[in-house]
Amino acid sequence: MKHVACYSGGETSGIVAYEMVRRFGPENCILINHDINPWVEHWDIKRFKVELAELVGVPITYANHPEWDKKDQFDVCMDAKAFKVDFHPLCTNRLKTAPFHEWLEKNFPVDPDSGRNDDITIYYGFEAKESDRINRRRSILDAKGYRTCFPLAEWSGVISSTREIGVEPPETYEIWKHANCIGCLRAGQQHWYVVYCRRRDVWDKAKKAEEYIGYSILRVNNKPAFLRELEPKFEAMRRAGIQADEKMKSATFWAQAKKILGSQPTEETVGCAAAMKF
């Protein structure tokens, strides 16, 4: 039996990796990661991944997009001329999901008769409050013939932070809510305001991607909202000194924006407006 942690580089995935190895031993465990272009994946996420892997004694196994070090989330979307496929972020599929499924099929193929491979369990860092994500991911992997486990929702006695084992979480949490790409195509207005303030190079490339594809990344009040249209508002917020990070609660963040703008933008719909099938 092999135990495979989907090792994203976020702290919860690190906790799962640690608990999985502690329970089953390093010789029975695999840490699978999808390296992301360092232009949009913070260097300290990469530090965290390596440091924790060394602590538990399991080398990282990479299942990468063939041009991961050359292409970012905007490049793969421009290649496909869409931000979404069947309402799911295309970048996630190209950079993570597709390489992972290819790795699974190559290394742990299902039995042609039963349609299953019960010699492997796949572990995710979803928390108990994320029941919808858990059910969806479990359903997808089960349909492919694989078992899943969600230790943060299903096990007791797990550590609450990697600091407990001497590994500092990625410093990205000081600014960003998650250890995702900077310029996350699933994120909302608050994330993109922070991108505008802190990573104008990423912002500019995202604008070019919108122009090339012809769809907006964001929807505001259930309508497409192109980044170029949001710039005047974001610039006014920046000049007014509205905090440029994701640590502030959304309600507080937009309450501040309301005082300046006179109306309250909403996070009603996040992610891109495009929903093309390929």
mmCIF file of C-alpha atoms in Angstrom:
data_model
loop_
_atom_site.group_PDB
_atom_site.id
_atom_site.type_symbol
_atom_site.label_atom_id
_atom_site.label_comp_id
_atom_site.label_asym_id
_atom_site.label_seq_id
_atom_site.Cartn_x
_atom_site.Cartn_y
_atom_site.Cartn_z
ATOM 1 C CA MET A 1 0.000 0.000 0.000
ATOM 2 C CA LYS A 2 1.297 3.441 -0.967
ATOM 3 C CA HIS A 3 0.100 6.660 0.603
ATOM 4 C CA VAL A 4 0.325 9.723 -1.638
ATOM 5 C CA ALA A 5 -0.013 13.268 -0.303
ATOM 6 C CA CYS A 6 -1.014 15.938 -2.784
ATOM 7 C CA TYR A 7 1.695 18.253 -1.552
ATOM 8 C CA SER A 8 0.747 21.700 -2.817
ATOM 9 C CA GLY A 9 3.112 23.842 -0.753
ATOM 10 C CA GLY A 10 0.426 25.271 1.501
ATOM 11 C CA GLU A 11 0.669 24.700 5.242
ATOM 12 C CA THR A 12 -2.296 22.315 5.423
ATOM 13 C CA SER A 13 -0.747 20.072 2.778
ATOM 14 C CA GLY A 14 2.437 20.069 4.854
ATOM 15 C CA ILE A 15 0.496 19.037 7.966
ATOM 16 C CA VAL A 16 -1.110 16.182 6.027
ATOM 17 C CA ALA A 17 2.270 15.069 4.688
ATOM 18 C CA TYR A 18 3.745 15.026 8.191
ATOM 19 C CA GLU A 19 0.817 13.119 9.719
ATOM 20 C CA MET A 20 0.705 10.640 6.835
ATOM 21 C CA VAL A 21 4.397 9.826 7.127
ATOM 22 C CA ARG A 22 4.194 9.636 10.920
ATOM 23 C CA ARG A 23 1.401 7.068 10.634
ATOM 24 C CA PHE A 24 2.654 4.923 7.747
ATOM 25 C CA GLY A 25 6.419 5.441 7.573
ATOM 26 C CA PRO A 26 8.491 7.229 4.911
ATOM 27 C CA GLU A 27 9.081 4.034 2.932
ATOM 28 C CA ASN A 28 5.351 3.789 2.223
ATOM 29 C CA CYS A 29 4.721 7.435 1.402
ATOM 30 C CA ILE A 30 4.992 9.716 -1.615
ATOM 31 C CA LEU A 31 4.832 13.523 -1.676
ATOM 32 C CA ILE A 32 3.535 14.567 -5.093
ATOM 33 C CA ASN A 33 3.961 18.185 -6.108
ATOM 34 C CA HIS A 34 3.431 20.266 -9.229
ATOM 35 C CA ASP A 35 6.168 22.868 -9.457
ATOM 36 C CA ILE A 36 4.876 26.260 -10.575
ATOM 37 C CA ASN A 37 6.754 28.973 -12.428
ATOM 38 C CA PRO A 38 8.791 30.880 -9.819
ATOM 39 C CA TRP A 39 7.563 34.159 -11.266
ATOM 40 C CA VAL A 40 4.165 33.502 -9.662
ATOM 41 C CA GLU A 41 4.978 30.916 -6.967
ATOM 42 C CA HIS A 42 6.786 32.613 -4.097
ATOM 43 C CA TRP A 43 10.278 31.344 -3.377
ATOM 44 C CA ASP A 44 9.362 30.692 0.265
ATOM 45 C CA ILE A 45 6.685 28.206 -0.771
ATOM 46 C CA LYS A 46 9.438 26.255 -2.495
ATOM 47 C CA ARG A 47 11.588 26.548 0.647
ATOM 48 C CA PHE A 48 8.723 25.230 2.776
ATOM 49 C CA LYS A 49 8.122 22.232 0.512
ATOM 50 C CA VAL A 50 11.760 21.172 0.555
ATOM 51 C CA GLU A 51 12.306 21.791 4.267
ATOM 52 C CA LEU A 52 9.311 19.742 5.386
ATOM 53 C CA ALA A 53 10.078 16.936 2.913
ATOM 54 C CA GLU A 54 13.593 16.687 4.322
ATOM 55 C CA LEU A 55 12.208 16.602 7.864
ATOM 56 C CA VAL A 56 9.884 13.663 7.166
ATOM 57 C CA GLY A 57 12.491 11.865 5.080
ATOM 58 C CA VAL A 58 10.499 11.613 1.856
ATOM 59 C CA PRO A 59 11.835 13.240 -1.333
ATOM 60 C CA ILE A 60 9.408 15.285 -3.377
ATOM 61 C CA THR A 61 8.066 13.600 -6.499
ATOM 62 C CA TYR A 62 7.270 16.148 -9.175
ATOM 63 C CA ALA A 63 4.494 15.788 -11.745
ATOM 64 C CA ASN A 64 4.933 18.983 -13.718
ATOM 65 C CA HIS A 65 3.606 20.665 -16.811
ATOM 66 C CA PRO A 66 6.329 20.121 -19.448
ATOM 67 C CA GLU A 67 7.031 23.862 -19.566
ATOM 68 C CA TRP A 68 6.337 24.712 -15.935
ATOM 69 C CA ASP A 69 9.453 26.871 -15.658
ATOM 70 C CA LYS A 70 8.569 28.855 -18.790
ATOM 71 C CA LYS A 71 4.787 29.183 -18.614
ATOM 72 C CA ASP A 72 2.544 30.551 -15.886
ATOM 73 C CA GLN A 73 -1.217 30.499 -15.391
ATOM 74 C CA PHE A 74 -1.749 33.232 -17.981
ATOM 75 C CA ASP A 75 0.365 31.524 -20.640
ATOM 76 C CA VAL A 76 -1.522 28.221 -20.478
ATOM 77 C CA CYS A 77 -4.824 30.079 -20.628
ATOM 78 C CA MET A 78 -3.701 32.112 -23.624
ATOM 79 C CA ASP A 79 -2.559 28.910 -25.317
ATOM 80 C CA ALA A 80 -6.110 27.561 -24.974
ATOM 81 C CA LYS A 81 -7.782 30.966 -25.479
ATOM 82 C CA ALA A 82 -9.909 30.448 -22.366
ATOM 83 C CA PHE A 83 -9.733 31.008 -18.629
ATOM 84 C CA LYS A 84 -12.098 28.147 -17.814
ATOM 85 C CA VAL A 85 -13.079 24.710 -19.053
ATOM 86 C CA ASP A 86 -16.517 23.458 -18.003
ATOM 87 C CA PHE A 87 -16.618 26.231 -15.359
ATOM 88 C CA HIS A 88 -13.321 25.092 -13.794
ATOM 89 C CA PRO A 89 -10.074 27.117 -13.935
ATOM 90 C CA LEU A 90 -8.123 25.957 -16.960
ATOM 91 C CA CYS A 91 -4.787 26.763 -15.339
ATOM 92 C CA THR A 92 -5.433 24.285 -12.513
ATOM 93 C CA ASN A 93 -6.129 21.563 -15.036
ATOM 94 C CA ARG A 94 -3.094 22.285 -17.198
ATOM 95 C CA LEU A 95 -0.562 22.913 -14.446
ATOM 96 C CA LYS A 96 -1.744 20.449 -11.789
ATOM 97 C CA THR A 97 -4.674 18.131 -12.473
ATOM 98 C CA ALA A 98 -3.673 16.803 -15.895
ATOM 99 C CA PRO A 99 -0.020 16.123 -14.924
ATOM 100 C CA PHE A 100 -1.223 14.392 -11.733
ATOM 101 C CA HIS A 101 -3.658 12.133 -13.555
ATOM 102 C CA GLU A 102 -0.972 11.256 -16.101
ATOM 103 C CA TRP A 103 1.371 10.358 -13.243
ATOM 104 C CA LEU A 104 -1.321 8.233 -11.598
ATOM 105 C CA GLU A 105 -2.113 6.344 -14.792
ATOM 106 C CA LYS A 106 1.570 5.672 -15.423
ATOM 107 C CA ASN A 107 2.605 4.666 -11.901
ATOM 108 C CA PHE A 108 -0.625 3.309 -10.388
ATOM 109 C CA PRO A 109 -2.879 2.137 -13.226
ATOM 110 C CA VAL A 110 -6.288 0.749 -12.337
ATOM 111 C CA ASP A 111 -7.061 -2.918 -12.833
ATOM 112 C CA PRO A 112 -8.794 -3.305 -16.222
ATOM 113 C CA ASP A 113 -11.327 -5.749 -14.774
ATOM 114 C CA SER A 114 -12.316 -3.994 -11.557
ATOM 115 C CA GLY A 115 -11.565 -0.460 -12.708
ATOM 116 C CA ARG A 116 -9.823 0.198 -9.399
ATOM 117 C CA ASN A 117 -6.406 0.378 -7.782
ATOM 118 C CA ASP A 118 -6.736 -0.210 -4.052
ATOM 119 C CA ASP A 119 -2.974 -0.313 -3.526
ATOM 120 C CA ILE A 120 -2.872 3.472 -3.222
ATOM 121 C CA THR A 121 -4.630 6.102 -1.110
ATOM 122 C CA ILE A 122 -4.474 9.779 -2.049
ATOM 123 C CA TYR A 123 -4.398 12.398 0.725
ATOM 124 C CA TYR A 124 -5.537 16.026 0.595
ATOM 125 C CA GLY A 125 -5.253 18.968 2.969
ATOM 126 C CA PHE A 126 -8.920 19.957 2.891
ATOM 127 C CA GLU A 127 -10.385 20.929 6.246
ATOM 128 C CA ALA A 128 -13.633 19.734 7.833
ATOM 129 C CA LYS A 129 -15.386 22.998 6.947
ATOM 130 C CA GLU A 130 -14.702 22.289 3.262
ATOM 131 C CA SER A 131 -17.182 19.441 2.995
ATOM 132 C CA ASP A 132 -18.225 20.364 -0.542
ATOM 133 C CA ARG A 133 -14.628 20.219 -1.772
ATOM 134 C CA ILE A 134 -14.078 16.936 0.041
ATOM 135 C CA ASN A 135 -17.163 15.326 -1.440
ATOM 136 C CA ARG A 136 -16.378 16.581 -4.930
ATOM 137 C CA ARG A 137 -12.749 15.431 -4.890
ATOM 138 C CA ARG A 138 -13.643 12.070 -3.361
ATOM 139 C CA SER A 139 -16.282 11.526 -6.031
ATOM 140 C CA ILE A 140 -13.875 12.375 -8.863
ATOM 141 C CA LEU A 141 -11.092 10.102 -7.625
ATOM 142 C CA ASP A 142 -13.479 7.299 -6.751
ATOM 143 C CA ALA A 143 -14.840 7.399 -10.302
ATOM 144 C CA LYS A 144 -11.265 6.983 -11.534
ATOM 145 C CA GLY A 145 -10.776 3.994 -9.230
ATOM 146 C CA TYR A 146 -8.784 5.497 -6.351
ATOM 147 C CA ARG A 147 -9.330 5.881 -2.616
ATOM 148 C CA THR A 148 -8.939 9.218 -0.872
ATOM 149 C CA CYS A 149 -8.354 10.438 2.665
ATOM 150 C CA PHE A 150 -8.722 13.883 4.243
ATOM 151 C CA PRO A 151 -6.825 13.744 7.562
ATOM 152 C CA LEU A 152 -7.697 17.260 8.710
ATOM 153 C CA ALA A 153 -11.367 16.324 8.553
ATOM 154 C CA GLU A 154 -11.150 12.630 9.428
ATOM 155 C CA TRP A 155 -8.250 12.087 11.852
ATOM 156 C CA SER A 156 -7.902 13.200 15.446
ATOM 157 C CA GLY A 157 -4.750 14.388 17.176
ATOM 158 C CA VAL A 158 -3.150 16.073 14.160
ATOM 159 C CA ILE A 159 -0.869 19.047 14.633
ATOM 160 C CA SER A 160 -2.414 22.468 14.032
ATOM 161 C CA SER A 161 0.660 24.114 12.506
ATOM 162 C CA THR A 162 3.995 23.023 11.056
ATOM 163 C CA ARG A 163 5.588 25.355 13.596
ATOM 164 C CA GLU A 164 4.971 22.543 16.093
ATOM 165 C CA ILE A 165 7.567 20.451 14.241
ATOM 166 C CA GLY A 166 9.989 23.321 13.638
ATOM 167 C CA VAL A 167 9.029 24.240 10.079
ATOM 168 C CA GLU A 168 7.941 27.826 9.523
ATOM 169 C CA PRO A 169 4.934 28.140 7.171
ATOM 170 C CA PRO A 170 5.495 30.042 3.919
ATOM 171 C CA GLU A 171 5.875 33.756 4.547
ATOM 172 C CA THR A 172 3.285 34.377 1.825
ATOM 173 C CA TYR A 173 0.618 34.047 4.554
ATOM 174 C CA GLU A 174 1.763 37.430 5.820
ATOM 175 C CA ILE A 175 0.121 38.940 2.728
ATOM 176 C CA TRP A 176 -1.951 36.342 0.913
ATOM 177 C CA LYS A 177 -4.776 34.141 2.156
ATOM 178 C CA HIS A 178 -3.467 31.006 0.453
ATOM 179 C CA ALA A 179 -0.201 29.704 -0.957
ATOM 180 C CA ASN A 180 -1.617 29.878 -4.482
ATOM 181 C CA CYS A 181 -0.173 31.576 -7.537
ATOM 182 C CA ILE A 182 0.082 35.338 -7.282
ATOM 183 C CA GLY A 183 -2.648 36.409 -9.654
ATOM 184 C CA CYS A 184 -4.892 33.463 -8.832
ATOM 185 C CA LEU A 185 -7.606 33.039 -11.449
ATOM 186 C CA ARG A 186 -10.016 31.686 -8.824
ATOM 187 C CA ALA A 187 -9.635 34.662 -6.493
ATOM 188 C CA GLY A 188 -11.827 37.712 -6.110
ATOM 189 C CA GLN A 189 -11.471 41.478 -6.155
ATOM 190 C CA GLN A 190 -9.580 41.755 -2.875
ATOM 191 C CA HIS A 191 -6.856 39.427 -4.140
ATOM 192 C CA TRP A 192 -6.577 41.366 -7.371
ATOM 193 C CA TYR A 193 -6.385 44.675 -5.532
ATOM 194 C CA VAL A 194 -3.368 43.279 -3.663
ATOM 195 C CA VAL A 195 -1.869 42.137 -6.971
ATOM 196 C CA TYR A 196 -2.401 45.641 -8.375
ATOM 197 C CA CYS A 197 -0.595 47.198 -5.418
ATOM 198 C CA ARG A 198 2.204 44.678 -4.926
ATOM 199 C CA ARG A 199 2.834 42.920 -8.231
ATOM 200 C CA ARG A 200 2.114 45.329 -11.067
ATOM 201 C CA ASP A 201 4.058 43.085 -13.440
ATOM 202 C CA VAL A 202 1.589 40.245 -12.783
ATOM 203 C CA TRP A 203 -1.321 42.669 -13.075
ATOM 204 C CA ASP A 204 -0.107 43.893 -16.473
ATOM 205 C CA LYS A 205 0.291 40.365 -17.822
ATOM 206 C CA ALA A 206 -3.194 39.470 -16.580
ATOM 207 C CA LYS A 207 -4.586 42.493 -18.450
ATOM 208 C CA LYS A 208 -2.871 41.353 -21.621
ATOM 209 C CA ALA A 209 -4.305 37.855 -21.154
ATOM 210 C CA GLU A 210 -7.806 39.317 -20.835
ATOM 211 C CA GLU A 211 -7.334 41.354 -24.001
ATOM 212 C CA TYR A 212 -5.985 38.359 -25.903
ATOM 213 C CA ILE A 213 -8.667 35.909 -24.764
ATOM 214 C CA GLY A 214 -11.505 38.422 -24.830
ATOM 215 C CA TYR A 215 -12.947 37.522 -21.435
ATOM 216 C CA SER A 216 -12.595 38.994 -17.971
ATOM 217 C CA ILE A 217 -10.993 37.153 -15.080
ATOM 218 C CA LEU A 218 -13.437 38.677 -12.587
ATOM 219 C CA ARG A 219 -17.160 39.186 -12.357
ATOM 220 C CA VAL A 220 -18.546 41.977 -10.180
ATOM 221 C CA ASN A 221 -22.264 42.168 -9.399
ATOM 222 C CA ASN A 222 -22.599 39.174 -11.709
ATOM 223 C CA LYS A 223 -21.196 41.113 -14.672
ATOM 224 C CA PRO A 224 -17.800 40.813 -16.396
ATOM 225 C CA ALA A 225 -15.260 43.231 -14.908
ATOM 226 C CA PHE A 226 -12.049 43.656 -16.870
ATOM 227 C CA LEU A 227 -8.945 44.607 -14.920
ATOM 228 C CA ARG A 228 -8.425 47.746 -17.007
ATOM 229 C CA GLU A 229 -11.877 48.876 -15.836
ATOM 230 C CA LEU A 230 -10.991 48.280 -12.202
ATOM 231 C CA GLU A 231 -7.741 50.246 -12.312
ATOM 232 C CA PRO A 232 -9.198 53.694 -11.508
ATOM 233 C CA LYS A 233 -11.036 52.300 -8.485
ATOM 234 C CA PHE A 234 -8.010 50.341 -7.272
ATOM 235 C CA GLU A 235 -5.746 53.337 -7.749
ATOM 236 C CA ALA A 236 -8.102 55.490 -5.667
ATOM 237 C CA MET A 237 -8.083 52.826 -2.961
ATOM 238 C CA ARG A 238 -4.286 52.599 -3.083
ATOM 239 C CA ARG A 239 -3.881 56.352 -2.795
ATOM 240 C CA ALA A 240 -6.288 56.341 0.149
ATOM 241 C CA GLY A 241 -4.073 53.825 1.918
ATOM 242 C CA ILE A 242 -6.423 50.840 1.977
ATOM 243 C CA GLN A 243 -4.455 47.890 3.277
ATOM 244 C CA ALA A 244 -3.048 45.812 0.422
ATOM 245 C CA ASP A 245 -3.205 42.290 1.771
ATOM 246 C CA GLU A 246 -5.686 39.464 2.215
ATOM 247 C CA LYS A 247 -5.386 39.300 5.987
ATOM 248 C CA MET A 248 -8.152 41.831 6.461
ATOM 249 C CA LYS A 249 -11.605 40.285 6.540
ATOM 250 C CA SER A 250 -13.576 40.873 3.371
ATOM 251 C CA ALA A 251 -16.359 42.808 5.122
ATOM 252 C CA THR A 252 -13.879 45.199 6.726
ATOM 253 C CA PHE A 253 -11.922 45.577 3.511
ATOM 254 C CA TRP A 254 -14.966 46.566 1.450
ATOM 255 C CA ALA A 255 -16.354 48.775 4.220
ATOM 256 C CA GLN A 256 -13.176 50.830 3.916
ATOM 257 C CA ALA A 257 -13.540 50.887 0.153
ATOM 258 C CA LYS A 258 -17.156 52.062 0.497
ATOM 259 C CA LYS A 259 -16.098 55.108 2.513
ATOM 260 C CA ILE A 260 -13.819 56.157 -0.321
ATOM 261 C CA LEU A 261 -15.791 55.104 -3.358
ATOM 262 C CA GLY A 262 -19.275 55.861 -2.108
ATOM 263 C CA SER A 263 -20.586 52.427 -2.999
ATOM 264 C CA GLN A 264 -19.641 48.958 -1.931
ATOM 265 C CA PRO A 265 -18.160 46.627 -4.527
ATOM 266 C CA THR A 266 -19.151 43.014 -3.940
ATOM 267 C CA GLU A 267 -17.349 39.711 -4.177
ATOM 268 C CA GLU A 268 -20.517 38.175 -5.525
ATOM 269 C CA THR A 269 -18.786 36.062 -8.153
ATOM 270 C CA VAL A 270 -15.092 35.269 -8.280
ATOM 271 C CA GLY A 271 -13.099 33.702 -11.050
ATOM 272 C CA CYS A 272 -13.299 34.385 -14.730
ATOM 273 C CA ALA A 273 -16.239 34.967 -16.989
ATOM 274 C CA ALA A 274 -15.091 32.579 -19.710
ATOM 275 C CA ALA A 275 -16.528 29.087 -19.710
ATOM 276 C CA MET A 276 -15.399 27.469 -22.925
ATOM 277 C CA LYS A 277 -15.259 23.758 -23.654
ATOM 278 C CA PHE A 278 -12.192 22.221 -25.198
#
